[in-house]
PDB file of C-alpha atoms in Angstrom:
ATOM      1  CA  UNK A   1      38.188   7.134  26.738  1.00 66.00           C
ATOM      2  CA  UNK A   2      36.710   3.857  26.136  1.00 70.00           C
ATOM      3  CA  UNK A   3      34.525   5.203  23.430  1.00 72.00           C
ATOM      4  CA  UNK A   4      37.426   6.646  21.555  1.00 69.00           C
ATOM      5  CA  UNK A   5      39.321   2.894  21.862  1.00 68.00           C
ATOM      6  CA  UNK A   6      36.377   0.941  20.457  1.00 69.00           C
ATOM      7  CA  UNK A   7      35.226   3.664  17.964  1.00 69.00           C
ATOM      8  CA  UNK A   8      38.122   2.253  15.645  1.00 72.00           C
ATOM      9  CA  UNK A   9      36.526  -1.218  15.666  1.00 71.00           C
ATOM     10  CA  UNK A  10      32.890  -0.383  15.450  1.00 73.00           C
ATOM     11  CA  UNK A  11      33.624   1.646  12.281  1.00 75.00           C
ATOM     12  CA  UNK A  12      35.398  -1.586  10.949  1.00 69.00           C
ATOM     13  CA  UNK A  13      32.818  -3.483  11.679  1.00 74.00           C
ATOM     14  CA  UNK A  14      30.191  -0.877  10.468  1.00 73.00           C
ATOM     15  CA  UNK A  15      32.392  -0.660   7.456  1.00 76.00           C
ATOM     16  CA  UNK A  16      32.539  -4.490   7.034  1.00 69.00           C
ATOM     17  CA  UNK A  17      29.056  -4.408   7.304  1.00 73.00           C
ATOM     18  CA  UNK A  18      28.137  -2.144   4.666  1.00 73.00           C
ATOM     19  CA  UNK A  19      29.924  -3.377   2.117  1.00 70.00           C
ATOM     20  CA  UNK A  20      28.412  -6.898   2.846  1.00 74.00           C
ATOM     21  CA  UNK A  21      25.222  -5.677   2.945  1.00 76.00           C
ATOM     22  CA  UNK A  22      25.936  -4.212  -0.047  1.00 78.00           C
ATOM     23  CA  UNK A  23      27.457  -6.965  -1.885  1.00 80.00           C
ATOM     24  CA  UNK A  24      24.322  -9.072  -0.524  1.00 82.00           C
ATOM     25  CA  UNK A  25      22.257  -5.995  -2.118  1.00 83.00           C
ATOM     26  CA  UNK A  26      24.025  -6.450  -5.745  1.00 82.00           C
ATOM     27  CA  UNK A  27      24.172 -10.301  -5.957  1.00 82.00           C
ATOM     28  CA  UNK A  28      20.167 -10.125  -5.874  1.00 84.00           C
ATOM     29  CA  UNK A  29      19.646  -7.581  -7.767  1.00 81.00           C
ATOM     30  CA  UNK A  30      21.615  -9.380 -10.482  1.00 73.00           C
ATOM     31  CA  UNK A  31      19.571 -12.789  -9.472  1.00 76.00           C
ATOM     32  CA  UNK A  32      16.324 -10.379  -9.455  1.00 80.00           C
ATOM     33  CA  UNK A  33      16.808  -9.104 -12.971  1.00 71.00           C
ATOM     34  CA  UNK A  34      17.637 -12.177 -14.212  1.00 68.00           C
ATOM     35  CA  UNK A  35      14.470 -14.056 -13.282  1.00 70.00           C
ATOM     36  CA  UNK A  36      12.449 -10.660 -14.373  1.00 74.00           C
ATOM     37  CA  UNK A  37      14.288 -11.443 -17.966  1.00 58.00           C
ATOM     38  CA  UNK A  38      13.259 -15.276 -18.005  1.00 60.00           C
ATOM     39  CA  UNK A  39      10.040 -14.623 -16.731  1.00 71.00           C
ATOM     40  CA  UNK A  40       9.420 -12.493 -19.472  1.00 64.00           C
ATOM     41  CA  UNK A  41      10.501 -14.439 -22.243  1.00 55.00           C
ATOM     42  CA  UNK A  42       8.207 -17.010 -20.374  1.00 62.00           C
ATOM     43  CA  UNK A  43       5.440 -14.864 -20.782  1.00 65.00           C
ATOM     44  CA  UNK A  44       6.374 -14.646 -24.756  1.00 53.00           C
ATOM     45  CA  UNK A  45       6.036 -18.382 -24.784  1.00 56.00           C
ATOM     46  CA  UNK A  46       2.295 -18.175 -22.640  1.00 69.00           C
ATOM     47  CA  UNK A  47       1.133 -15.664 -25.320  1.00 59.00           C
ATOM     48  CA  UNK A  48       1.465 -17.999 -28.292  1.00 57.00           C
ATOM     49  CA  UNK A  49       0.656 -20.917 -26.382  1.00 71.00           C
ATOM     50  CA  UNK A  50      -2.548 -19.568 -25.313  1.00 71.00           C
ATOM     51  CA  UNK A  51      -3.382 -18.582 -29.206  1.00 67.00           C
ATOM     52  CA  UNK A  52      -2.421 -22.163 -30.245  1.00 69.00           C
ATOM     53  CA  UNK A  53      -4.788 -23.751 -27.325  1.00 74.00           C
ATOM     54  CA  UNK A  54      -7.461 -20.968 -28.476  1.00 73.00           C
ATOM     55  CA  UNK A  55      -6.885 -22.385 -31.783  1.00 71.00           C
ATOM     56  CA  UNK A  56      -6.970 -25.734 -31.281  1.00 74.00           C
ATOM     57  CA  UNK A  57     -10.245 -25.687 -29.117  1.00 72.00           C
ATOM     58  CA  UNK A  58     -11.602 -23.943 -32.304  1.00 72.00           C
ATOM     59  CA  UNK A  59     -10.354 -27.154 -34.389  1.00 70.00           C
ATOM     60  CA  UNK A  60     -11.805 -30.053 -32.246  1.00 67.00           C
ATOM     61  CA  UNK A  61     -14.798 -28.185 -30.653  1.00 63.00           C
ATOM     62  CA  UNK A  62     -15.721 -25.680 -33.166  1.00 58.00           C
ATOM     63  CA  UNK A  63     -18.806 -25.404 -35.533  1.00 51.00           C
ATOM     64  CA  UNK A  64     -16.426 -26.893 -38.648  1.00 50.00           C
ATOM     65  CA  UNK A  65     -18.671 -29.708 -39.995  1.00 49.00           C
ATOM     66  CA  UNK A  66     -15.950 -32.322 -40.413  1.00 47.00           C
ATOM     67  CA  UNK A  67     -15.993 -35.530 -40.744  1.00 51.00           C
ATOM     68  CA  UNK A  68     -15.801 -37.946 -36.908  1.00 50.00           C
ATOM     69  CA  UNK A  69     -12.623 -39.686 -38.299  1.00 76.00           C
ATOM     70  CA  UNK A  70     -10.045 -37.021 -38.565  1.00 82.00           C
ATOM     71  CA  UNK A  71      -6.324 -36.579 -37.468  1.00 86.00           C
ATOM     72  CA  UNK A  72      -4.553 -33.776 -36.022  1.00 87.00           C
ATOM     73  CA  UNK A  73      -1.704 -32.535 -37.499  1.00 88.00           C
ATOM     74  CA  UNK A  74       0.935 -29.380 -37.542  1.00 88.00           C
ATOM     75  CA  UNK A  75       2.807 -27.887 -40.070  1.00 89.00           C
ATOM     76  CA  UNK A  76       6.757 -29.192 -40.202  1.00 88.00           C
ATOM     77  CA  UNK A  77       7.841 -26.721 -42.296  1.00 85.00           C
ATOM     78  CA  UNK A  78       6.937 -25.184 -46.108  1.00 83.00           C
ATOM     79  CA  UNK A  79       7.836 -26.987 -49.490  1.00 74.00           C
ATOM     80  CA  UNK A  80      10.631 -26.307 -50.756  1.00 74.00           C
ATOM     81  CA  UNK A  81       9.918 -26.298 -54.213  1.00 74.00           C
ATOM     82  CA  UNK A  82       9.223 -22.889 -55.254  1.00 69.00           C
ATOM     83  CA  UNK A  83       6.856 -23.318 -58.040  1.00 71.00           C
ATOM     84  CA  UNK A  84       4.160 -25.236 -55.866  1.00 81.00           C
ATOM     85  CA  UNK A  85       2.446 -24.409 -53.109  1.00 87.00           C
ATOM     86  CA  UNK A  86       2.648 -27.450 -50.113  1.00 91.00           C
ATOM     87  CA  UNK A  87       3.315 -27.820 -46.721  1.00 92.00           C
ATOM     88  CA  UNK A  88       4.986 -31.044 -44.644  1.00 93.00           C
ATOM     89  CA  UNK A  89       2.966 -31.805 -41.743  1.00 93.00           C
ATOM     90  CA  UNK A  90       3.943 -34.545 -38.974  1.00 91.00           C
ATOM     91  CA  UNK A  91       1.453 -36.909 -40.038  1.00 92.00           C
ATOM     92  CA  UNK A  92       2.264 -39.999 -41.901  1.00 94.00           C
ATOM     93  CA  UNK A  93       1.457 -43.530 -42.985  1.00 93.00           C
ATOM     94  CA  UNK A  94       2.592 -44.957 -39.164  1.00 93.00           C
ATOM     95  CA  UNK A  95      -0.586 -42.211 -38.292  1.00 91.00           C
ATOM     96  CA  UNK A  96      -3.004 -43.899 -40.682  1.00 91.00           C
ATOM     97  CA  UNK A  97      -2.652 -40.744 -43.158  1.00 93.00           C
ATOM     98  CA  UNK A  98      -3.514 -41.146 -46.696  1.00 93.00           C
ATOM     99  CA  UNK A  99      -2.980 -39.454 -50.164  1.00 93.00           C
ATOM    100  CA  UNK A 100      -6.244 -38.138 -51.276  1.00 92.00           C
ATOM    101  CA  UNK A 101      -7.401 -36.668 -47.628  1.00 92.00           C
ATOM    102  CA  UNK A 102      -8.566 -33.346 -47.366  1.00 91.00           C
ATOM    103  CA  UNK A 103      -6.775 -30.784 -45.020  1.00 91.00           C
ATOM    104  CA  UNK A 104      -8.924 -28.431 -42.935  1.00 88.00           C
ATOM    105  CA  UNK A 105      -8.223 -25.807 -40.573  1.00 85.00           C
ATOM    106  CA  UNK A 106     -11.055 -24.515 -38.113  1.00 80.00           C
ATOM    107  CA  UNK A 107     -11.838 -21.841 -40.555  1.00 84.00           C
ATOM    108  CA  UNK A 108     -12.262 -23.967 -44.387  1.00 87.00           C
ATOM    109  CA  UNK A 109     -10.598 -26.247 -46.841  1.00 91.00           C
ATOM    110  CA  UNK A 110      -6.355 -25.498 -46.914  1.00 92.00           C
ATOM    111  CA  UNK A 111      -5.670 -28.362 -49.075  1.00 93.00           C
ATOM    112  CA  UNK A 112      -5.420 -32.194 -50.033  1.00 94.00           C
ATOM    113  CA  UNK A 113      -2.510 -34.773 -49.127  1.00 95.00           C
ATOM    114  CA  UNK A 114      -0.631 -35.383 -52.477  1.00 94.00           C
ATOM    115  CA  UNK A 115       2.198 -37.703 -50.740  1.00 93.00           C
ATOM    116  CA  UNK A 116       2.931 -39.618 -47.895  1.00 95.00           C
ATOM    117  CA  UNK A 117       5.706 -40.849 -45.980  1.00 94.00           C
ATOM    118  CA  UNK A 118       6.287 -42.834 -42.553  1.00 94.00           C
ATOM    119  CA  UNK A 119       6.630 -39.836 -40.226  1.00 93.00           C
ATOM    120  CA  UNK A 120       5.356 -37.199 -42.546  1.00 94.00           C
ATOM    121  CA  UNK A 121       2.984 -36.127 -45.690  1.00 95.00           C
ATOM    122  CA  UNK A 122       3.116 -33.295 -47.840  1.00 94.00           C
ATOM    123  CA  UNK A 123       0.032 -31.203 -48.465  1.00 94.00           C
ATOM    124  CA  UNK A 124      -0.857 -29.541 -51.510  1.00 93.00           C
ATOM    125  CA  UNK A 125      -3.095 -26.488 -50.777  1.00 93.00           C
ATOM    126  CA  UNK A 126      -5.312 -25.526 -52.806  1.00 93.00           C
ATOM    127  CA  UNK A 127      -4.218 -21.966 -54.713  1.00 92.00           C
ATOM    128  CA  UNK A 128      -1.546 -24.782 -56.011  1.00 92.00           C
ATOM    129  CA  UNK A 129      -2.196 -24.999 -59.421  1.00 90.00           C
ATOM    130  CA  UNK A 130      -2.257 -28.474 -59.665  1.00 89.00           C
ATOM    131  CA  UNK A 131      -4.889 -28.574 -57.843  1.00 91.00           C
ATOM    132  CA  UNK A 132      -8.534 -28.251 -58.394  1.00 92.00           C
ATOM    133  CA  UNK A 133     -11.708 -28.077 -55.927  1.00 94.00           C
ATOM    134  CA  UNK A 134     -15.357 -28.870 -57.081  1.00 94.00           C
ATOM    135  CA  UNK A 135     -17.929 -25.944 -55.182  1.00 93.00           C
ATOM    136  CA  UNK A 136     -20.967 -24.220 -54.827  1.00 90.00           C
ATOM    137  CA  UNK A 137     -22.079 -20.775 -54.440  1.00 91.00           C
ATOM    138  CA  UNK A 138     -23.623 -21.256 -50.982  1.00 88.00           C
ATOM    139  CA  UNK A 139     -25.967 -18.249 -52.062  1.00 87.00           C
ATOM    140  CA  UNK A 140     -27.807 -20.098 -55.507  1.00 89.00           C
ATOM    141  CA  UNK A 141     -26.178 -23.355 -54.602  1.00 87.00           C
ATOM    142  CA  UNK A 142     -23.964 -23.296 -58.298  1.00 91.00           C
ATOM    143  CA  UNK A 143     -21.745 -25.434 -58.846  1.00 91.00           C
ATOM    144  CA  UNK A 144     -18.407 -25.264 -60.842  1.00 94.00           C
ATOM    145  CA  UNK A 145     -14.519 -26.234 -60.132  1.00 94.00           C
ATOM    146  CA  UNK A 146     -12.280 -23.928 -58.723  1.00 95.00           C
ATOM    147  CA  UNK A 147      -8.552 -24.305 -59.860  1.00 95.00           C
ATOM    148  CA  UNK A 148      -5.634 -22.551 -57.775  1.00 93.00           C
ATOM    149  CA  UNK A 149      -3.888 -19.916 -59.408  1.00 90.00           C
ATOM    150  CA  UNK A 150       0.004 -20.425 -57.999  1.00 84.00           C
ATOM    151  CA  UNK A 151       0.074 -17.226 -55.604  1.00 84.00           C
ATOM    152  CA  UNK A 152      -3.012 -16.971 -52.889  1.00 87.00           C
ATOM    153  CA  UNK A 153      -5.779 -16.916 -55.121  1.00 92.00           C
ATOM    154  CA  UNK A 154      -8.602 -18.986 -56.660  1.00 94.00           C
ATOM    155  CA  UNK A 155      -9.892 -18.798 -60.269  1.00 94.00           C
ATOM    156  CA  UNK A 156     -13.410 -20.568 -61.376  1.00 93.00           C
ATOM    157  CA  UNK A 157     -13.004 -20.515 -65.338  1.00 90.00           C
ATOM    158  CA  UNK A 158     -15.264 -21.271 -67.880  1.00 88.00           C
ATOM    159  CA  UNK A 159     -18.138 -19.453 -66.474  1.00 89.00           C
ATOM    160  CA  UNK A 160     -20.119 -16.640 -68.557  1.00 89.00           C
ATOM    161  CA  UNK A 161     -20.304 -13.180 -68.388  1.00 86.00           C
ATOM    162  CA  UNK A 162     -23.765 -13.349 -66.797  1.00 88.00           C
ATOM    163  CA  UNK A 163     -23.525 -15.739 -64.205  1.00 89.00           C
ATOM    164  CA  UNK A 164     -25.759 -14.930 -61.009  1.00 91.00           C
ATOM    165  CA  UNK A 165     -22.175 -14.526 -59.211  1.00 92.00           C
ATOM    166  CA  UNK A 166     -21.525 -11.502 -57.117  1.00 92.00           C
ATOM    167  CA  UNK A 167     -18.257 -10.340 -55.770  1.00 93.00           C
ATOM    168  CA  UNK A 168     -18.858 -11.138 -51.863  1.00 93.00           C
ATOM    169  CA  UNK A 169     -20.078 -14.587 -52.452  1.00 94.00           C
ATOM    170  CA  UNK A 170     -18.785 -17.400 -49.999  1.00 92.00           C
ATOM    171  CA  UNK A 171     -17.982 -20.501 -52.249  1.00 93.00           C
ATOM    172  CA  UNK A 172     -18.017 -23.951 -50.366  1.00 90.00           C
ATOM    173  CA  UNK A 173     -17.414 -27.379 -51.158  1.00 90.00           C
ATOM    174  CA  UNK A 174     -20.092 -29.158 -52.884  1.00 88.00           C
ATOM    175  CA  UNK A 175     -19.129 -33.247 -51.911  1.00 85.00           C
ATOM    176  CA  UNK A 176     -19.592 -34.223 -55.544  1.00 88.00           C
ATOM    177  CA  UNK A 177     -16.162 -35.280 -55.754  1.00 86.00           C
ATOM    178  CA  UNK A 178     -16.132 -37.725 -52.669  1.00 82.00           C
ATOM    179  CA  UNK A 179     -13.134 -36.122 -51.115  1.00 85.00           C
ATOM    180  CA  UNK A 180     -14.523 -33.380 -49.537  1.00 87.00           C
ATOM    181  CA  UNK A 181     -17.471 -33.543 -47.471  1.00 84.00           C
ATOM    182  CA  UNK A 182     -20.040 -30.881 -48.372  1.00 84.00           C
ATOM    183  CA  UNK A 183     -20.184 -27.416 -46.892  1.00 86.00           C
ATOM    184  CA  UNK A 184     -16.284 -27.092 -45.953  1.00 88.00           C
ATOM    185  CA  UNK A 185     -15.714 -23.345 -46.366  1.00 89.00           C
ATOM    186  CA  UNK A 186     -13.398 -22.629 -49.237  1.00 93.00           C
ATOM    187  CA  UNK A 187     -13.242 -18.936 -50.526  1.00 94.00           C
ATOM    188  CA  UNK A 188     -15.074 -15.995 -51.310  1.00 95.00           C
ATOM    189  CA  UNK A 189     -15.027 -14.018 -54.396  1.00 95.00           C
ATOM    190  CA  UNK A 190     -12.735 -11.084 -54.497  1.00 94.00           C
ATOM    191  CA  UNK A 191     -13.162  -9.642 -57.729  1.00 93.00           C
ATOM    192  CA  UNK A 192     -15.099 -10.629 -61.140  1.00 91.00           C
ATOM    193  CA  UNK A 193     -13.493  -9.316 -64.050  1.00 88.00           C
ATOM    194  CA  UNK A 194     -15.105  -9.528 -68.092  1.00 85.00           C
ATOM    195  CA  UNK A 195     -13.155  -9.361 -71.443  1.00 83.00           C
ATOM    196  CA  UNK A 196     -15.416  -7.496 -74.155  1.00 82.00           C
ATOM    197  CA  UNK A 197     -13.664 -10.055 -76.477  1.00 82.00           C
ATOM    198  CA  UNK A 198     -14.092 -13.318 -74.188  1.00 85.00           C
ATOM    199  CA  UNK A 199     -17.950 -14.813 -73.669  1.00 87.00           C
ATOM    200  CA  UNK A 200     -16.437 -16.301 -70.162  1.00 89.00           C
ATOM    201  CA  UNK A 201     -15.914 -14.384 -66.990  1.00 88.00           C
ATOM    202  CA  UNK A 202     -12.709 -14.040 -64.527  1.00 90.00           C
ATOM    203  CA  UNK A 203     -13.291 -14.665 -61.198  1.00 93.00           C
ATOM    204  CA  UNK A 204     -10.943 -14.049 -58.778  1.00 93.00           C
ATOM    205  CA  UNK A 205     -11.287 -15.522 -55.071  1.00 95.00           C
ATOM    206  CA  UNK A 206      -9.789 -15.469 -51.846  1.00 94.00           C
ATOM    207  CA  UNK A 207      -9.507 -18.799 -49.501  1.00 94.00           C
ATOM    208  CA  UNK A 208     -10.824 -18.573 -46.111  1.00 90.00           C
ATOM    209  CA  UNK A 209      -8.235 -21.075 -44.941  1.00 86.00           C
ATOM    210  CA  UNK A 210      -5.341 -19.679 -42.617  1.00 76.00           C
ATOM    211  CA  UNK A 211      -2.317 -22.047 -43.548  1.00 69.00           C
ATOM    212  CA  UNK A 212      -0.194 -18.934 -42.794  1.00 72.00           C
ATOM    213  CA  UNK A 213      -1.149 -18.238 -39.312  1.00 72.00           C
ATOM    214  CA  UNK A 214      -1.392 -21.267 -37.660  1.00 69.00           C
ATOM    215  CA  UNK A 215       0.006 -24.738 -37.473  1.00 78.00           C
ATOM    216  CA  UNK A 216      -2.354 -27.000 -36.141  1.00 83.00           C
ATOM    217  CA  UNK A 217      -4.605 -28.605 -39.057  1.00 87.00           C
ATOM    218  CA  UNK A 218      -6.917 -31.445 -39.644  1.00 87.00           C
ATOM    219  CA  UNK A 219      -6.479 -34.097 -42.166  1.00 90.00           C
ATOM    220  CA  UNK A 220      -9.929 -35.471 -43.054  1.00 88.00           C
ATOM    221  CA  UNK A 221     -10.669 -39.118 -43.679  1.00 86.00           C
ATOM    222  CA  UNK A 222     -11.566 -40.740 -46.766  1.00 84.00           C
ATOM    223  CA  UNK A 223     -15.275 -41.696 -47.106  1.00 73.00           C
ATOM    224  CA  UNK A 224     -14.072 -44.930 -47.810  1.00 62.00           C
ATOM    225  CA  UNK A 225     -12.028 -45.157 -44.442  1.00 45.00           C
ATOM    226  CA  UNK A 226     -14.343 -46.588 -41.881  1.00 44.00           C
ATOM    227  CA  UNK A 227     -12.159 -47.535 -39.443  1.00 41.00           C
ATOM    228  CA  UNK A 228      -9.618 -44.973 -39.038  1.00 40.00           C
ATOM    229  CA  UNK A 229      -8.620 -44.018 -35.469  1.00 44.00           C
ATOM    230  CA  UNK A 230     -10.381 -40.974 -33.740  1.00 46.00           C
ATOM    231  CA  UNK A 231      -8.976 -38.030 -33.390  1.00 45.00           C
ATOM    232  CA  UNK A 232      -5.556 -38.214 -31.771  1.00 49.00           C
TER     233      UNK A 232
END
C-alpha cells in the first residue's frame, strides 16, 4: 500500500527528471555544435595563416638576394584602372617608401613603385606595359630589356632570329639600370616565335613573381638610400 501511494510521486519526479535531463541534454548539444562550427571556421583562418607565416619566413629568411634595406609590405587591394596592371600596397612616404623602388616577392621581381602617397603606394608590375626591365639570360649571361605586354606576359623585342635563346631559359635582372640589384629572378621564356618576313624574333615569357597568390611583398631600397630603416 505504501508503494502504490508514493508510486504517483516518484513517476513525477522521474518524469520531471527526464525531461530536465533532457532539456540539459539539448541546450549542450546546441552549445556543442556551435563551438564545433566556430572552431572550424577557426581552423579556416589557421590554414591561411600558416601559408602566410610559411610565406613570409620565405620573404625575410629565404635565399632571395635582396638588398639589407628593404620594407615589408601587403597588397591593399588591385588598381582599378583596367588598362594597367598595379597594385596598392600599405606602404607609403610616412614608411620611408619611394617611387623608383623595386617590388620583390620571395620568388623574383613583381614590379616597381610608380606613386606614392602617405599611407600607401601603388605598384606597377612589370607585364604593365609601361614598364620595362633590363635582364640577362642567366644561361650566356645576354643582356636585353624586357617590356610587359598588358596581360601576364613578357616580350624581349628587337632580338634576331638566331639568338642563342632557348625556350626554358630563366631571365634575371642584370643591375645595369641601378634599380634592380642583379640576379632578382624575373621570368622564363615560354615560347619563341619567328616571322619568315621579320629579321627579329618574338619571345614570349612568363614572370616567376606570384603577385596573385600572396600578399606579403618587399619593396627594395634605392642604391642611393643609405639610411633607410631595416626591415620592419
Amino acid at each position: 500500500l505504501e508503494i502504490v501511494a508514493n508510486a504517483p510521486s516518484e513517476w513525477y519526479r522521474d518524469i520531471k527528471k527526464y525531461f530536465s535531463v533532457h532539456n540539459e541534454l539539448v541546450q549542450e548539444n546546441y552549445v556543442l555544435k556551435q563551438q564545433a562550427f566556430e572552431h572550424k571556421v577557426m581552423l579556416q583562418r589557421l590554414s591561411t595563416i600558416n601559408a602566410e607565416n610559411a610565406h613570409l619566413r620565405s620573404l625575410l629568411n629565404g635565399d632571395l638576394p635582396i638588398q639589407p634595406n628593404a620594407i615589408l609590405g601587403e597588397i591593399s587591394h588591385m588598381g582599378r584602372d583596367p588598362f594597367t596592371r598595379t597594385v596598392v600596397v600599405n606602404r607609403g612616404s610616412q614608411h620611408n617608401v619611394k617611387a623608383g623602388q623595386a617590388v620583390v616577392d620571395s620568388i623574383g621581381v613583381i614590379g616597381q613603385v610608380t606613386r606614392v602617397y602617405p599611407f600607401t603606394s601603388e605598384v606597377t608590375l612589370i607585364t604593365d606595359k609601361e614598364l620595362s626591365i633590363p635582364i640577362q639570360v642567366e644561361r650566356n649571361q645576354l643582356r636585353a630589356i624586357a617590356f610587359g605586354e598588358g596581360n601576364n606576359t613578357l616580350d624581349i623585342p628587337y632580338l634576331p632570329t638566331n639568338v642563342d635563346i632557348k625556350v626554358g631559359d630563366k631571365l634575371v635582372t642584370s643591375g645595369i639600370d641601378g634599380i634592380y640589384p642583379a640576379g632578382l629572378a624575373v621570368a622564363t621564356v615560354s615560347q619563341i616565335l619567328q616571322n619568315p618576313e621579320s629579321p627579329f624574333a618574338k619571345i614570349v615569357c612568363t614572370p616567376v613573381a606570384e603577385v596573385t597568390n600572396h600578399l606579403q611583398l618587399l619593396l627594395l631600397a634605392l642604391p642611393d638610400a643609405k639610411a633607410t630603416a631595416p626591415i620592419e
